[in-house]
CSV table of C-alpha atoms in Angstrom, one decimal:
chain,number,residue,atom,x,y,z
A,1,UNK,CA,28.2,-121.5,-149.5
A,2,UNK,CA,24.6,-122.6,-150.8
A,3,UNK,CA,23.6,-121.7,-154.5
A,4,UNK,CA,21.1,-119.1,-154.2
A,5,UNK,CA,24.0,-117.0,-152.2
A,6,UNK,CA,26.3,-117.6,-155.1
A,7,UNK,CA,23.3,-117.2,-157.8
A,8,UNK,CA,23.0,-113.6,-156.0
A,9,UNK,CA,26.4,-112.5,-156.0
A,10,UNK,CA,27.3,-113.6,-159.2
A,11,UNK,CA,23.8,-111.3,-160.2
A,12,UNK,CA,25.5,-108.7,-158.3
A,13,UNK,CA,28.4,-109.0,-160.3
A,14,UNK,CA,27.1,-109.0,-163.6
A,15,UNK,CA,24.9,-106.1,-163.0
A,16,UNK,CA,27.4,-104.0,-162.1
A,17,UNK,CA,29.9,-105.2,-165.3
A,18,UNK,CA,30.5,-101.0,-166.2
A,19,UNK,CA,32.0,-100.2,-163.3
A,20,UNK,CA,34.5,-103.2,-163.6
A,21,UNK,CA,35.2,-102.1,-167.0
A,22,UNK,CA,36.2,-98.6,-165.7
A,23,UNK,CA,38.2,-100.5,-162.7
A,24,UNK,CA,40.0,-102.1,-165.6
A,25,UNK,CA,40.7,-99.2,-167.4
A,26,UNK,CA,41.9,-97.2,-164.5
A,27,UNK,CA,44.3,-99.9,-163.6
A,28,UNK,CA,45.6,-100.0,-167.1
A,29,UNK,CA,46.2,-95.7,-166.9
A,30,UNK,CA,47.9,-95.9,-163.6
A,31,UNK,CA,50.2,-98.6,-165.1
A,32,UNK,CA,51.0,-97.0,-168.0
A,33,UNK,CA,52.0,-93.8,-165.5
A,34,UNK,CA,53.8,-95.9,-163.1
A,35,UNK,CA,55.8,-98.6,-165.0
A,36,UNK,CA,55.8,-97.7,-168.7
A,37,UNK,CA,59.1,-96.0,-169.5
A,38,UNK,CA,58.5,-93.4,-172.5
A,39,UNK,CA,57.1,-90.1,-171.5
A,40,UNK,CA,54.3,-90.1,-174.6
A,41,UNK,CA,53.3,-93.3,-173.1
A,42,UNK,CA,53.1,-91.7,-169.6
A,43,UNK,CA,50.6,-89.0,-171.5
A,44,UNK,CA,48.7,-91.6,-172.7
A,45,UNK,CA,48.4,-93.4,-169.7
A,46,UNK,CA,47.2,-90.4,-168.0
A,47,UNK,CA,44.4,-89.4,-170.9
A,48,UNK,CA,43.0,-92.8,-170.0
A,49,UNK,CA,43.0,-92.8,-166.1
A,50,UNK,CA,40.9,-89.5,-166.9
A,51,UNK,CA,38.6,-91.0,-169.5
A,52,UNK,CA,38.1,-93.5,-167.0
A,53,UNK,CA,37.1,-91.2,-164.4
A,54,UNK,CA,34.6,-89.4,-166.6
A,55,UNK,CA,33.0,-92.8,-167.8
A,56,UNK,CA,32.4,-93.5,-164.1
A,57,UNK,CA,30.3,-90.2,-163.6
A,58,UNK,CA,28.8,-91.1,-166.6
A,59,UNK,CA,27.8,-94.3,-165.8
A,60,UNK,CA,26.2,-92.2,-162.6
A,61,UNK,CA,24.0,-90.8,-164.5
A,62,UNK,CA,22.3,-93.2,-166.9
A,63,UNK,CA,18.8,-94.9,-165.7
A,64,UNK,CA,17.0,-97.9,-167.3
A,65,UNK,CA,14.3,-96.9,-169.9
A,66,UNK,CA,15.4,-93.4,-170.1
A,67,UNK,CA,15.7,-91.2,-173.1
A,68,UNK,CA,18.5,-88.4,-173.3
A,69,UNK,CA,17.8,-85.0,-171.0
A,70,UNK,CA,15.8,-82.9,-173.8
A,71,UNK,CA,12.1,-82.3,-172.7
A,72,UNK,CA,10.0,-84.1,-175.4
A,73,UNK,CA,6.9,-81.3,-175.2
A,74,UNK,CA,9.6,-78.4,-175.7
A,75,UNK,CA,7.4,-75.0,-176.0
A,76,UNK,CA,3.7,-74.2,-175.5
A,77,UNK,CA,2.5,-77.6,-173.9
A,78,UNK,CA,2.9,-76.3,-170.4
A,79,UNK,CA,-0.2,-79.2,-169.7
A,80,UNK,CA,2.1,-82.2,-169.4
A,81,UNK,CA,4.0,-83.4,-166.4
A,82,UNK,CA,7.3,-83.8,-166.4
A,83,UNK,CA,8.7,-86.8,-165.0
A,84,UNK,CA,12.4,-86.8,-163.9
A,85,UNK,CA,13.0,-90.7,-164.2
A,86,UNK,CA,12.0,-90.8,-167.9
A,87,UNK,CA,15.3,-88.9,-168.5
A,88,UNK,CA,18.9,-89.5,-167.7
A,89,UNK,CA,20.3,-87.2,-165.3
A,90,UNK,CA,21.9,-84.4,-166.9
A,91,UNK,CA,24.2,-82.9,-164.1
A,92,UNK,CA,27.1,-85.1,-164.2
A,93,UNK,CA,27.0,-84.4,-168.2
A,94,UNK,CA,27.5,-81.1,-167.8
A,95,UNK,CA,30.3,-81.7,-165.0
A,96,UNK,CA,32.1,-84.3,-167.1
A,97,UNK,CA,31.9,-81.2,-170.2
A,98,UNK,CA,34.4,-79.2,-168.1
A,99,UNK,CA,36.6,-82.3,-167.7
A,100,UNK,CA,36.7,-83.0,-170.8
A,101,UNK,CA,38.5,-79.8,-171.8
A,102,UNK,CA,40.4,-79.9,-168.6
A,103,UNK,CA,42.2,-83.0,-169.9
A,104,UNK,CA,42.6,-81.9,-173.3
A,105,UNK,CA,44.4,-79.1,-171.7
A,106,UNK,CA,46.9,-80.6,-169.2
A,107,UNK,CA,47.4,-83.0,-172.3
A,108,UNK,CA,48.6,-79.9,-174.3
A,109,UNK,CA,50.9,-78.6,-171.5
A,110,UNK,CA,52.2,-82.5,-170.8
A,111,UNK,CA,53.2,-83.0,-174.6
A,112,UNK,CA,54.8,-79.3,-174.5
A,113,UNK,CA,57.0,-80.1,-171.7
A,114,UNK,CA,57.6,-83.4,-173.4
A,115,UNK,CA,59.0,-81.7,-176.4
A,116,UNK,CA,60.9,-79.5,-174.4
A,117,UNK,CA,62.6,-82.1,-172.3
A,118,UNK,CA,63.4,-84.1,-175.7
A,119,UNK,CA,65.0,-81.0,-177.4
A,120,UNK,CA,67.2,-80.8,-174.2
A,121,UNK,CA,68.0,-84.2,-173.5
A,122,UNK,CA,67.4,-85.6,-176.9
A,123,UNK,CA,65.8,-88.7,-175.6
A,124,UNK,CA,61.8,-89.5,-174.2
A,125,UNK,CA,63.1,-92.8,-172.5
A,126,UNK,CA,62.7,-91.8,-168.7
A,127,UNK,CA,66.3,-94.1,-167.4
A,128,UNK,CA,68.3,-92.1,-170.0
A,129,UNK,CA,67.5,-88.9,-168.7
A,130,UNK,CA,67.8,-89.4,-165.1
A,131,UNK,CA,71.4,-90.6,-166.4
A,132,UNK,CA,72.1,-87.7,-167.8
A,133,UNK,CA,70.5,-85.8,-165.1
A,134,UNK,CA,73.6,-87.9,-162.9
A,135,UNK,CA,76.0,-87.4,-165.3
A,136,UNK,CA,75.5,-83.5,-165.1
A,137,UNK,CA,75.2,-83.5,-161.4
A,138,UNK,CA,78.6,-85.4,-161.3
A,139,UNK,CA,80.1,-82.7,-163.7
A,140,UNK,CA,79.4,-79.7,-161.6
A,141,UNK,CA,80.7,-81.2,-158.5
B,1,UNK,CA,20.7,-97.9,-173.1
B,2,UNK,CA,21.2,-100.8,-174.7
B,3,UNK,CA,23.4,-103.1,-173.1
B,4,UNK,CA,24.4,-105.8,-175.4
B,5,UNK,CA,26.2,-102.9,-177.7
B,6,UNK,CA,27.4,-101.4,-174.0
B,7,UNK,CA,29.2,-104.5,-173.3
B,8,UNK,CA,30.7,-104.9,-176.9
B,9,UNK,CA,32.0,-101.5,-176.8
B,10,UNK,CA,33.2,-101.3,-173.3
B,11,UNK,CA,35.6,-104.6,-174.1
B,12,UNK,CA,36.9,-102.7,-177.7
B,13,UNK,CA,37.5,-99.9,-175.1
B,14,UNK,CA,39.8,-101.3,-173.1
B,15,UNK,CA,41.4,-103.3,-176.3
B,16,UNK,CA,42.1,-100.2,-177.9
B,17,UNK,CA,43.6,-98.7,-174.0
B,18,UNK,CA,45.6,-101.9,-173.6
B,19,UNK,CA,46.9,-102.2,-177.5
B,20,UNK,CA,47.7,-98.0,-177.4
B,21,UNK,CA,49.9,-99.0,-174.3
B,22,UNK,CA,52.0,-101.5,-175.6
B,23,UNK,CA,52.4,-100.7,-179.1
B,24,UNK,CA,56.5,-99.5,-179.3
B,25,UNK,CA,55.4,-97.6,-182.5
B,26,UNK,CA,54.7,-93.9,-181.1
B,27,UNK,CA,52.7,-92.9,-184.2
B,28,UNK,CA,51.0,-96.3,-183.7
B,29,UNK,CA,50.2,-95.5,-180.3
B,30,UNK,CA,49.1,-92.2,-180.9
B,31,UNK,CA,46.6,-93.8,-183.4
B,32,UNK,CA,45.0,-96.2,-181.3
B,33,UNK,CA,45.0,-93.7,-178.6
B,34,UNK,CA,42.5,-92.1,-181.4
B,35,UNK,CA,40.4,-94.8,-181.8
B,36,UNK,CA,40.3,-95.8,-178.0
B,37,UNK,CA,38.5,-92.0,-177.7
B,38,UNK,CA,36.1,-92.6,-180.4
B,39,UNK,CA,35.1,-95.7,-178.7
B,40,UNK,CA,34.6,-93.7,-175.6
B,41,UNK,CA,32.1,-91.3,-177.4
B,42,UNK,CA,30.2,-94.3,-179.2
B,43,UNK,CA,30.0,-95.3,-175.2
B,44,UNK,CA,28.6,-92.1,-173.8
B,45,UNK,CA,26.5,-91.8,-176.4
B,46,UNK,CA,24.9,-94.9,-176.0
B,47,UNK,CA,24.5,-94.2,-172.6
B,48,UNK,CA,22.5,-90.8,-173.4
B,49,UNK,CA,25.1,-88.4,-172.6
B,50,UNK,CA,25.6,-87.0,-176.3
B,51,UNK,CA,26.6,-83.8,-175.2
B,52,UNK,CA,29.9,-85.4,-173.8
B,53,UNK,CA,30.0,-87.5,-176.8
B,54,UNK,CA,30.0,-84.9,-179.1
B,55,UNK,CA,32.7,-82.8,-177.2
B,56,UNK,CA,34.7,-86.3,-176.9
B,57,UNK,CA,34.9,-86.7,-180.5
B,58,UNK,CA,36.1,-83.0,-181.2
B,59,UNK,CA,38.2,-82.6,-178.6
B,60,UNK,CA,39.5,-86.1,-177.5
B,61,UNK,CA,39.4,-87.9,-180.6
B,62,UNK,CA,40.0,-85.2,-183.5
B,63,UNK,CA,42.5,-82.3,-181.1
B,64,UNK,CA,44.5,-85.0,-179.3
B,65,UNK,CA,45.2,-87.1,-181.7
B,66,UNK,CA,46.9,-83.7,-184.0
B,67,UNK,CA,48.8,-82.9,-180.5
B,68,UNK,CA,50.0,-86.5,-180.4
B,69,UNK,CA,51.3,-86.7,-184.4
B,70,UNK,CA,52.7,-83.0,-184.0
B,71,UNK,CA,54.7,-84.1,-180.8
B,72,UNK,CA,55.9,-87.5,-182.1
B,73,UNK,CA,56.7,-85.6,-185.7
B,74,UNK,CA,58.7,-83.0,-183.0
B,75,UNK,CA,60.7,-86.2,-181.1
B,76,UNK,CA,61.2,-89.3,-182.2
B,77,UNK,CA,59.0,-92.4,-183.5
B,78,UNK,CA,60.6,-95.2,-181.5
B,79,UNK,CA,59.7,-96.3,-178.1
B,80,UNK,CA,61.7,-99.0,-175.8
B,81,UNK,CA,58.5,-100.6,-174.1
């Protein structure tokens, strides 16, 4: 491979450095959901595979050089243009809003069935409580 | 945007994500988690969303982290991994 090939995709890469942070930070949720053992760290892997997800729409919506989506003439100056790409696209925003309380409510309901599942089992460590889950099957039989 | 303090804060984004992860300290955890959402909303905001950020630092970083305490205060502290 010749240099200005490599010169270009390194370019490439560095240009595009947000959305291999939010790669990262998915990856780092989904672990946490998959391998970590403690249901509170479960949650928390969870919240930020979620974050994540918003930061990616986010990241959508921001443009070089642009200011934040409030019309600089607000009232009575009905004379000057408005022109889109001098502000950041404000539908993703408003989308990511209603995630944002989504989360904070399946994080409400995940912590509540958390507590629940300690007060019966009296451990968070998920390979105690699919013991005693065995144990009680075995006990019924 | 400016993207010098967009790089910083992405990297003490995913410090605070990977640190809240493997601290064995619940409370601990629950405490990074915190700061790991305030980074977020110092990230949106920088990138111009500061509705989002606003909401963020309300909901994610100042609600959450009193659901977190009250559920570890409710279980237990210690954690195996």
């Amino acid at each position: 491979m010749d240099a200005p090939v490599l010169a270009d995709m390194l370019d490439f890469v560095i240009a595009k450095y947000n959305y291999w942070g939010i790669a990262a930070l998915m990856m780092i949720g989904l672990y946490a959901m998959i391998a970590k053992n403690n249901l509170v760290k479960k949650i928390i892997g969870m919240n930020i595979f979620q974050t994540a997800i918003i930061l990616f729409f986010i990241s959508i919506a921001t443009k070089w050089d642009a200011t934040i989506p409030i019309i600089i003439h607000g009232h009575g100056a009905h004379a000057h243009s408005i022109h889109a790409a001098d502000y950041m696209n404000p539908l993703p925003h408003v989308l990511m809003l209603t995630a944002i309380v989504v989360s904070v409510a399946t994080l409400g309901v995940a912590l509540a069935l958390a507590v629940g599942i300690f007060q019966r089992y009296e451990t968070l460590e998920e390979d105690n409580i699919l013991e005693q889950l065995k144990a009680d099957e075995s006990n019924l039989r | 945007m400016i993207w010098q303090l967009d790089v910083i804060i992405l990297t003490l984004v995913i410090i605070c994500g990977l640190a809240a992860i493997s601290i064995r300290d619940l409370l601990g955890a629950a405490v990074l988690f915190s700061a790991y959402s305030f980074m977020m909303c110092l990230l949106w905001a920088i990138m111009g969303a500061v509705d989002v950020a606003f909401t963020e630092a309300s909901v994610g970083a100042g609600v959450s982290t009193v659901f977190f305490v009250a559920a570890v205060f409710r279980t237990t502290r210690s954690s195996k991994d």
